[in-house]
């Protein structure tokens, strides 16, 4: 292990490199960008601190940024999501990495502080813990920051709250809101990987189960689609009337949490909010009910309340905690309520991270190119970058599409021609 | 028939009234609005010209506006989409109506001119033929117009082109872009009703057919979903890379039109553009291929080119034209290329029109309330109106949903709390 | 009209011929058989009485049998299912036809008696009304009968009951039980055409509706699949535990009728049994509930009980009867409870009838070829005929499949080779 | 470890017991049977040799038989499918167990021979390796055998071949053919667990992948349904025309293997036959193609041919072998071509094995009760046992269903009542 890293076991580097290469197979768009970066060196001499889930896909992004000349340091964005072999391989590739699977909260924040030591000019964040730490604990560094990117819905919500408070001090691109990110990663990525995490933890049959999806945003859409595709009877819980109505029209049962709590077999939260499954819900759940979270923070299920209510608790098998309720019911919490796809499985498949991270790479390049041009605030990914990611992905999949003829373009921009 | 109307047969009024009441069963949101309008009279003395598909659902909107005090006149927004019994009933209810199913283009525009005779203060449009006629043939009336609404994607595209040209002279609300409109009407409405129109015209089995969906916007999403739900093998043709990629990830085959043309059994266009199926496609289609359009205008399939190429043409049965190609192949065009759900079936089910037309009614009320406050341009439906329509619809369906607690709201607006 | 026929209107023959040709487009397997029959004349001089739904697809079967030399007479197998234009065309083609859409029960049985007048040597039945009439009213003809075929589940159940009673006097091939019949016609055919019938009668939006499917046999499978594919929330009612469990694992809600009755929006029966929706169910249904039947007989919904309970009844529009219940609720019965796909739509699409009727044609040929070899009883379609129908259908669809190599065949018939 | 066992590591017993209990949660039907067996002791003193995948679900069956008084010995039915912790727990529970994950073929057959040492009176088999070994290597034991059961399609095919050859010497119940087995285990079990195994081995995104399902029996149905439910574009390869046509009508692409080979991303075999993916297919596959088998034997993919053709081979990560082809393409074989759901995941979820193994337990009880009554041959599970398993399962899921009224039963057995 390099003295600049804090990882679990440097001996895992070889296995990690193989797995990083395996993920790379499914990340052709990022690979094309890496090849260009290698020539153009957009980040030559730029210090980047990245707080991300340390997975094999993230490793491919890190190598891409390094290929572009960046002076990069990496820390984990969740205590349970680090893949220790990927961390070891990154260290071996010369990228200082601070992340250990299962680290406690103190270590987690120590790692973030270590990443800030490099006095970053760009920040890459997933959930905004790096950015908020920077804005509260290392404010003296803020003036040196060119900009940053944010990967996930939860982080974007936090940043928008910061911006609304006037607290955000540099421009941040909301990678999450790129169409080639949230339409794919949040939907197909979260959909598949969340089911995968729950399956690996429990090996339950999805067919015939009542699967309660809490939150019907893009992640919830994906989850409901995949649970339904596996034969579950899907129940959706929502607070937004338009989304709730969409769930109804998609054929799902829609009801308040207190009703769903009584009949669900498996509960998954993807709301970005806190305590969406709460004490009164635990009180009425069926014996054997299984709960998991796939939102960014482990606050969606009110675990403190569950701990208080339970008469006993034990770890049944990896990622499965059994809570014995006073009335004899047993409730199961998976992965300590942390995002189950990263805790119990391998996170999003590389193919969707390819697009998310292509947006990251291009977003960071955009920030450097427009250094000094952007005031503090939350920015969208420029539309042409977004479309370009989609076009490259299609090409890599061998899919050809049509283009508009001149006549068609003209028709779309005219208004005189009618019935 | 009232002398103020031009309809097919006033004798159809009784049947029309029954069918209007039947549609009304599924339009509870509009009914609630009508009850309020009756008390509040928001349109008292206001002249409204509405150019809409004259169906039983439209009739419910017309009666709602009339209940609100409007002085309303109606013309059709497509030569083939009028339901003559609904037109007769509207006439009988005292609403001047100018629309005859199968009218020629000259009559179609004559009816629009008749509607403009009332010197409308509000315009309601579906495809923007009324608005463009007003802006080109009756410009002297423009100064008297408070505002307007537009129902469909095609119309919004035309209005935005007008606004870009500086040609639009009053404020128009893009009802189409309300979430409770396009997420439901364009997707579930068009999806079901387009298949319905094709089925009524042809009685073909969908299972096992190669169904080519041209355009993967919201209408295309709905069509692909429903064709797949009927057992078809769906092929998507797109020009937008993000949408094309979405279709790939949704499990559909994606290819250029020229490849799809060779293998498709049934083709449906929903692009809002012209000539998306063109001469070179007709040249390679399989014998027996069926074509229909569900976009607003009958220009999506290049019918003039088909007429030129064909060695012969005959009407096989209602809504089915057989084109005999010089090489002996027979190609079938449904409903003369006009929107097939209205030509060969009854248009969108009332349940989705309930929401679309609730947005229309509330949008018109909003224009009157904000008379003089809005400059010329294309405006969204205010978000609270949109959410309100969804909430009313859920209530009418007997679906209850959760609301955020104060703690949850605060959490969503804070940014300090992290991992 | 030929004096040998009893039809509605001979003037409809031209339109009927066009529609028969249109259906024929989708019946390539039957067409191949017709071409062979024309050469081989397997039915030369054989008298055939056929009691079938008189549709354009049946017309293609009739013409196939006639091409094979048969002396054919046709009567309807349901009072509401006759397509009068198809009947007129058959008459014009020289096939005596006795069927009028909407005929009363007396006329219905008069038509069956007319068909028996020819002293049939082969019977073709759909529901077994012809066979039971022959066995009870014209027993003197039984000795002259070579054999028969039966099209549908209900008929096969009746024939098996007859055989169990020792009442069946000649061999009958259960065409229904051919794989190329029930796996396709009952599932994809009934699934699509039942939804089609209900949609044409009501134009309701399926998305978001609670659709109650009563019976989860092959027809019920198809219905649930299609209703789900249209966005409905499907509820299955069953009495067989294996089928009920299958419905659970397919993701559907499963419950007793009395619970489903309280929450369903649309009810469809496909059980082959009687009174599966009964008085106690009508008593608790929601206002506006819609009921339809797609089983063979109109006894699945207890209509006499509904008539007794209702305070009033009126025909709202074609195929929609409104029953006013004493408590003010309105319940809707479609197509008088007769199979809704034939009453309100055009019956099964030709593409599935192609296979069902290919089995009919080949089954009748088999009976003639094996004249005197088969004792009275119910027989399956020989497996090679069944496979042959599938193979011809694939070819007509342009689908190629693999065949087993010799090595593979040998492997499948050996048992020594293990792990 | 007991001297009577041959397992990997007795120290895994505690973890195995927890996992067995976890699986037991989802096996309520088997639990009810175990409770009855404990009282009734149907196997008191009966020697049973069971050759099954040694998983936590099998452990629950083993404990059920032991509860019923059986003198049971267990060996594995596949070299790669043993869960070593389950084996250790069984040993600790006093059930001699001979199975080690990854054992070579010699050890595999040695374990079978060890199981036969007990001179079994009942055999339980999965794939018929135990039965064929008994019939070829230990024929002197045959006279002492009361009967046996067989779990899987492949085994039943082998036993039927044996019976056809006159080689089968005692009665065997084809548990596979019970409706509550093959409709659920083969379809929903194989469907889910096969995808699970491939996902665990590769973490590939299923959405947008071309997934080639080779074989469209019940396993293939399940696989295609689940792959489609995960967003894959499914291609089916079949040799049976009826099944191929079913796949077409289910909306899938159907083509010969040689065409599918050129375009597939992931290939899965479930045919029960050998070399269904062969040398000429490897020759044309795309770079990066992934192959897995979920049929019983590892002969479905012609691995010897692949080994011969490849220029190199290496293990990339657990269960992923990379074959470097002479032209530079890389092909990936998962789990050495052994059933991937057991090799790379945990096999079928307990909830379906509950029904399969309930049939096993009841089938063995039936054999003992009917000792001496059954001649050699392959027998179905008696229908009442089958229905009973379904009914118990429904009860355990909290699902209530209807029962036929006397009137309805009578109606179904009568034939006089017609239209």
mmCIF file of C-alpha atoms in Angstrom, chain C residues 77-79 105 108-109 129 132 135-136 154 157-159 161-162 165 167 179-180 183-184 187-188 218 221 225-226 237-250 254-259 271-276 278 296-299 338 351-352 355 386-391 393-394 397 399-405 407-409 411-419, chain D residues 77-79 105 108-109 129 132 135-136 154 157-159 161-162 165 167 179-180 183-184 187-188 218 221 225-226 237-250 254-259 271-276 278 296-299 338 351-352 355 386-391 393-394 397 399-405 407-409 411-419:
data_model
loop_
_atom_site.group_PDB
_atom_site.id
_atom_site.type_symbol
_atom_site.label_atom_id
_atom_site.label_comp_id
_atom_site.label_asym_id
_atom_site.label_seq_id
_atom_site.Cartn_x
_atom_site.Cartn_y
_atom_site.Cartn_z
ATOM 1 C CA UNK C 77 -73.252 -21.729 -32.765
ATOM 2 C CA UNK C 78 -74.399 -18.674 -30.860
ATOM 3 C CA UNK C 79 -77.366 -16.330 -31.382
ATOM 4 C CA UNK C 105 -83.358 -19.176 -29.052
ATOM 5 C CA UNK C 108 -81.268 -20.730 -33.118
ATOM 6 C CA UNK C 109 -82.444 -24.306 -32.570
ATOM 7 C CA UNK C 129 -75.247 -27.950 -29.348
ATOM 8 C CA UNK C 132 -76.479 -32.970 -28.327
ATOM 9 C CA UNK C 135 -78.219 -37.312 -29.933
ATOM 10 C CA UNK C 136 -81.565 -36.274 -28.460
ATOM 11 C CA UNK C 154 -67.041 -26.139 -23.114
ATOM 12 C CA UNK C 157 -66.353 -30.946 -21.328
ATOM 13 C CA UNK C 158 -69.909 -31.734 -22.459
ATOM 14 C CA UNK C 159 -68.738 -34.519 -24.783
ATOM 15 C CA UNK C 161 -69.660 -36.033 -19.787
ATOM 16 C CA UNK C 162 -71.633 -37.715 -22.597
ATOM 17 C CA UNK C 165 -72.580 -41.493 -19.436
ATOM 18 C CA UNK C 167 -74.353 -41.462 -24.363
ATOM 19 C CA UNK C 179 -51.644 -27.642 -28.779
ATOM 20 C CA UNK C 180 -51.850 -25.477 -31.881
ATOM 21 C CA UNK C 183 -52.245 -22.663 -26.588
ATOM 22 C CA UNK C 184 -52.901 -20.015 -29.228
ATOM 23 C CA UNK C 187 -54.797 -17.700 -24.992
ATOM 24 C CA UNK C 188 -53.766 -15.098 -27.555
ATOM 25 C CA UNK C 218 -55.807 -20.906 -20.964
ATOM 26 C CA UNK C 221 -54.156 -16.745 -18.801
ATOM 27 C CA UNK C 225 -51.747 -11.233 -19.708
ATOM 28 C CA UNK C 226 -53.418 -8.799 -22.063
ATOM 29 C CA UNK C 237 -60.602 -15.622 -9.138
ATOM 30 C CA UNK C 238 -60.103 -19.396 -9.317
ATOM 31 C CA UNK C 239 -61.289 -22.635 -7.726
ATOM 32 C CA UNK C 240 -58.347 -24.816 -8.750
ATOM 33 C CA UNK C 241 -55.451 -24.487 -6.293
ATOM 34 C CA UNK C 242 -52.688 -25.089 -8.860
ATOM 35 C CA UNK C 243 -54.040 -22.453 -11.219
ATOM 36 C CA UNK C 244 -54.640 -20.041 -8.350
ATOM 37 C CA UNK C 245 -51.051 -20.480 -7.230
ATOM 38 C CA UNK C 246 -49.839 -19.898 -10.769
ATOM 39 C CA UNK C 247 -51.771 -16.620 -10.805
ATOM 40 C CA UNK C 248 -50.126 -15.594 -7.532
ATOM 41 C CA UNK C 249 -46.679 -16.367 -8.905
ATOM 42 C CA UNK C 250 -47.524 -14.450 -12.090
ATOM 43 C CA UNK C 254 -55.880 -13.713 -6.130
ATOM 44 C CA UNK C 255 -58.975 -13.714 -3.979
ATOM 45 C CA UNK C 256 -62.472 -15.195 -3.687
ATOM 46 C CA UNK C 257 -65.215 -13.702 -5.839
ATOM 47 C CA UNK C 258 -66.936 -12.081 -2.914
ATOM 48 C CA UNK C 259 -63.829 -9.995 -2.156
ATOM 49 C CA UNK C 271 -64.702 -20.523 -16.597
ATOM 50 C CA UNK C 272 -67.008 -22.794 -18.589
ATOM 51 C CA UNK C 273 -69.113 -22.992 -15.439
ATOM 52 C CA UNK C 274 -72.350 -21.287 -14.415
ATOM 53 C CA UNK C 275 -73.215 -18.479 -11.988
ATOM 54 C CA UNK C 276 -69.610 -17.661 -11.246
ATOM 55 C CA UNK C 278 -73.934 -14.387 -8.634
ATOM 56 C CA UNK C 296 -69.052 -20.197 -24.402
ATOM 57 C CA UNK C 297 -72.468 -19.921 -22.754
ATOM 58 C CA UNK C 298 -74.215 -16.880 -21.319
ATOM 59 C CA UNK C 299 -74.729 -18.646 -18.018
ATOM 60 C CA UNK C 338 -72.815 -13.661 -24.477
ATOM 61 C CA UNK C 351 -54.226 -15.587 -37.547
ATOM 62 C CA UNK C 352 -55.147 -17.836 -34.618
ATOM 63 C CA UNK C 355 -54.433 -22.874 -36.777
ATOM 64 C CA UNK C 386 -50.669 -30.803 -34.556
ATOM 65 C CA UNK C 387 -46.916 -30.407 -35.108
ATOM 66 C CA UNK C 388 -47.494 -30.051 -38.819
ATOM 67 C CA UNK C 389 -49.865 -27.151 -38.281
ATOM 68 C CA UNK C 390 -47.230 -25.401 -36.169
ATOM 69 C CA UNK C 391 -44.514 -26.030 -38.733
ATOM 70 C CA UNK C 393 -47.521 -21.611 -39.525
ATOM 71 C CA UNK C 394 -43.863 -20.883 -38.791
ATOM 72 C CA UNK C 397 -44.431 -16.303 -40.846
ATOM 73 C CA UNK C 399 -39.516 -18.122 -39.194
ATOM 74 C CA UNK C 400 -36.890 -20.850 -39.507
ATOM 75 C CA UNK C 401 -36.008 -23.136 -36.624
ATOM 76 C CA UNK C 402 -33.371 -25.743 -35.912
ATOM 77 C CA UNK C 403 -33.773 -29.495 -36.132
ATOM 78 C CA UNK C 404 -32.129 -32.086 -33.932
ATOM 79 C CA UNK C 405 -28.930 -33.649 -35.226
ATOM 80 C CA UNK C 407 -26.266 -37.191 -32.348
ATOM 81 C CA UNK C 408 -28.751 -35.146 -30.381
ATOM 82 C CA UNK C 409 -31.638 -37.502 -31.081
ATOM 83 C CA UNK C 411 -28.525 -38.571 -26.806
ATOM 84 C CA UNK C 412 -32.164 -37.926 -25.911
ATOM 85 C CA UNK C 413 -33.025 -41.605 -26.270
ATOM 86 C CA UNK C 414 -30.023 -42.887 -24.321
ATOM 87 C CA UNK C 415 -29.705 -43.070 -20.562
ATOM 88 C CA UNK C 416 -26.156 -44.293 -19.930
ATOM 89 C CA UNK C 417 -24.354 -40.985 -20.346
ATOM 90 C CA UNK C 418 -24.418 -39.049 -17.055
ATOM 91 C CA UNK C 419 -22.375 -36.452 -15.207
ATOM 92 C CA UNK D 77 -26.036 -34.594 -7.736
ATOM 93 C CA UNK D 78 -23.540 -32.224 -9.345
ATOM 94 C CA UNK D 79 -19.849 -31.569 -8.677
ATOM 95 C CA UNK D 105 -15.781 -36.577 -11.433
ATOM 96 C CA UNK D 108 -18.442 -37.434 -7.505
ATOM 97 C CA UNK D 109 -19.041 -41.064 -8.457
ATOM 98 C CA UNK D 129 -27.022 -40.639 -11.849
ATOM 99 C CA UNK D 132 -28.200 -45.516 -13.442
ATOM 100 C CA UNK D 135 -28.676 -50.300 -12.358
ATOM 101 C CA UNK D 136 -25.192 -50.772 -13.801
ATOM 102 C CA UNK D 154 -33.322 -34.634 -17.638
ATOM 103 C CA UNK D 157 -36.088 -38.390 -19.910
ATOM 104 C CA UNK D 158 -33.332 -40.822 -18.956
ATOM 105 C CA UNK D 159 -35.696 -42.975 -16.902
ATOM 106 C CA UNK D 161 -35.441 -44.220 -22.060
ATOM 107 C CA UNK D 162 -34.547 -46.883 -19.501
ATOM 108 C CA UNK D 165 -35.352 -50.340 -23.080
ATOM 109 C CA UNK D 167 -33.899 -51.637 -18.221
ATOM 110 C CA UNK D 179 -47.802 -29.504 -11.756
ATOM 111 C CA UNK D 180 -46.708 -28.003 -8.458
ATOM 112 C CA UNK D 183 -44.935 -25.170 -13.434
ATOM 113 C CA UNK D 184 -43.198 -23.399 -10.560
ATOM 114 C CA UNK D 187 -40.343 -21.801 -14.575
ATOM 115 C CA UNK D 188 -40.137 -19.287 -11.736
ATOM 116 C CA UNK D 218 -40.832 -24.653 -18.920
ATOM 117 C CA UNK D 221 -40.330 -20.013 -20.603
ATOM 118 C CA UNK D 225 -39.961 -14.134 -19.064
ATOM 119 C CA UNK D 226 -37.423 -13.009 -16.504
ATOM 120 C CA UNK D 237 -33.832 -20.968 -30.251
ATOM 121 C CA UNK D 238 -36.023 -24.097 -30.466
ATOM 122 C CA UNK D 239 -36.402 -27.331 -32.404
ATOM 123 C CA UNK D 240 -40.042 -28.015 -31.520
ATOM 124 C CA UNK D 241 -42.408 -26.148 -33.863
ATOM 125 C CA UNK D 242 -45.200 -25.675 -31.323
ATOM 126 C CA UNK D 243 -42.851 -24.212 -28.736
ATOM 127 C CA UNK D 244 -41.143 -22.064 -31.344
ATOM 128 C CA UNK D 245 -44.504 -20.685 -32.410
ATOM 129 C CA UNK D 246 -45.399 -19.997 -28.789
ATOM 130 C CA UNK D 247 -42.179 -17.986 -28.465
ATOM 131 C CA UNK D 248 -43.087 -15.985 -31.574
ATOM 132 C CA UNK D 249 -46.540 -15.224 -30.204
ATOM 133 C CA UNK D 250 -44.989 -14.254 -26.864
ATOM 134 C CA UNK D 254 -37.088 -16.810 -32.929
ATOM 135 C CA UNK D 255 -34.257 -18.010 -35.159
ATOM 136 C CA UNK D 256 -31.850 -20.877 -35.680
ATOM 137 C CA UNK D 257 -28.771 -21.054 -33.441
ATOM 138 C CA UNK D 258 -26.429 -20.106 -36.228
ATOM 139 C CA UNK D 259 -28.213 -16.777 -36.683
ATOM 140 C CA UNK D 271 -32.650 -27.966 -23.444
ATOM 141 C CA UNK D 272 -31.685 -31.242 -21.768
ATOM 142 C CA UNK D 273 -29.807 -32.047 -24.976
ATOM 143 C CA UNK D 274 -26.123 -31.923 -25.899
ATOM 144 C CA UNK D 275 -24.014 -29.588 -28.030
ATOM 145 C CA UNK D 276 -26.808 -27.130 -28.603
ATOM 146 C CA UNK D 278 -21.406 -25.954 -30.956
ATOM 147 C CA UNK D 296 -28.824 -30.468 -15.764
ATOM 148 C CA UNK D 297 -25.617 -31.627 -17.464
ATOM 149 C CA UNK D 298 -22.617 -29.604 -18.618
ATOM 150 C CA UNK D 299 -22.895 -31.068 -22.098
ATOM 151 C CA UNK D 338 -22.482 -26.462 -15.111
ATOM 152 C CA UNK D 351 -40.213 -20.964 -1.844
ATOM 153 C CA UNK D 352 -40.359 -23.057 -5.022
ATOM 154 C CA UNK D 355 -43.353 -27.391 -3.385
ATOM 155 C CA UNK D 386 -50.274 -32.432 -6.316
ATOM 156 C CA UNK D 387 -53.434 -30.423 -5.621
ATOM 157 C CA UNK D 388 -52.854 -30.764 -1.907
ATOM 158 C CA UNK D 389 -49.395 -29.236 -2.208
ATOM 159 C CA UNK D 390 -50.883 -26.263 -4.054
ATOM 160 C CA UNK D 391 -53.650 -25.845 -1.505
ATOM 161 C CA UNK D 393 -48.977 -23.402 -0.328
ATOM 162 C CA UNK D 394 -51.861 -21.008 -0.896
ATOM 163 C CA UNK D 397 -49.314 -17.437 1.608
ATOM 164 C CA UNK D 399 -54.469 -16.631 -0.094
ATOM 165 C CA UNK D 400 -58.054 -17.869 0.011
ATOM 166 C CA UNK D 401 -59.816 -19.183 -3.074
ATOM 167 C CA UNK D 402 -63.325 -20.205 -3.992
ATOM 168 C CA UNK D 403 -64.717 -23.723 -4.177
ATOM 169 C CA UNK D 404 -67.309 -25.012 -6.590
ATOM 170 C CA UNK D 405 -70.904 -25.070 -5.386
ATOM 171 C CA UNK D 407 -74.821 -26.679 -8.555
ATOM 172 C CA UNK D 408 -71.603 -25.798 -10.366
ATOM 173 C CA UNK D 409 -70.158 -29.280 -9.985
ATOM 174 C CA UNK D 411 -73.310 -28.344 -14.275
ATOM 175 C CA UNK D 412 -69.759 -29.342 -15.195
ATOM 176 C CA UNK D 413 -70.685 -33.030 -15.259
ATOM 177 C CA UNK D 414 -73.895 -32.591 -17.253
ATOM 178 C CA UNK D 415 -74.185 -32.211 -21.007
ATOM 179 C CA UNK D 416 -77.893 -31.626 -21.667
ATOM 180 C CA UNK D 417 -77.971 -27.900 -20.856
ATOM 181 C CA UNK D 418 -76.944 -25.887 -23.914
ATOM 182 C CA UNK D 419 -77.528 -22.467 -25.409
#
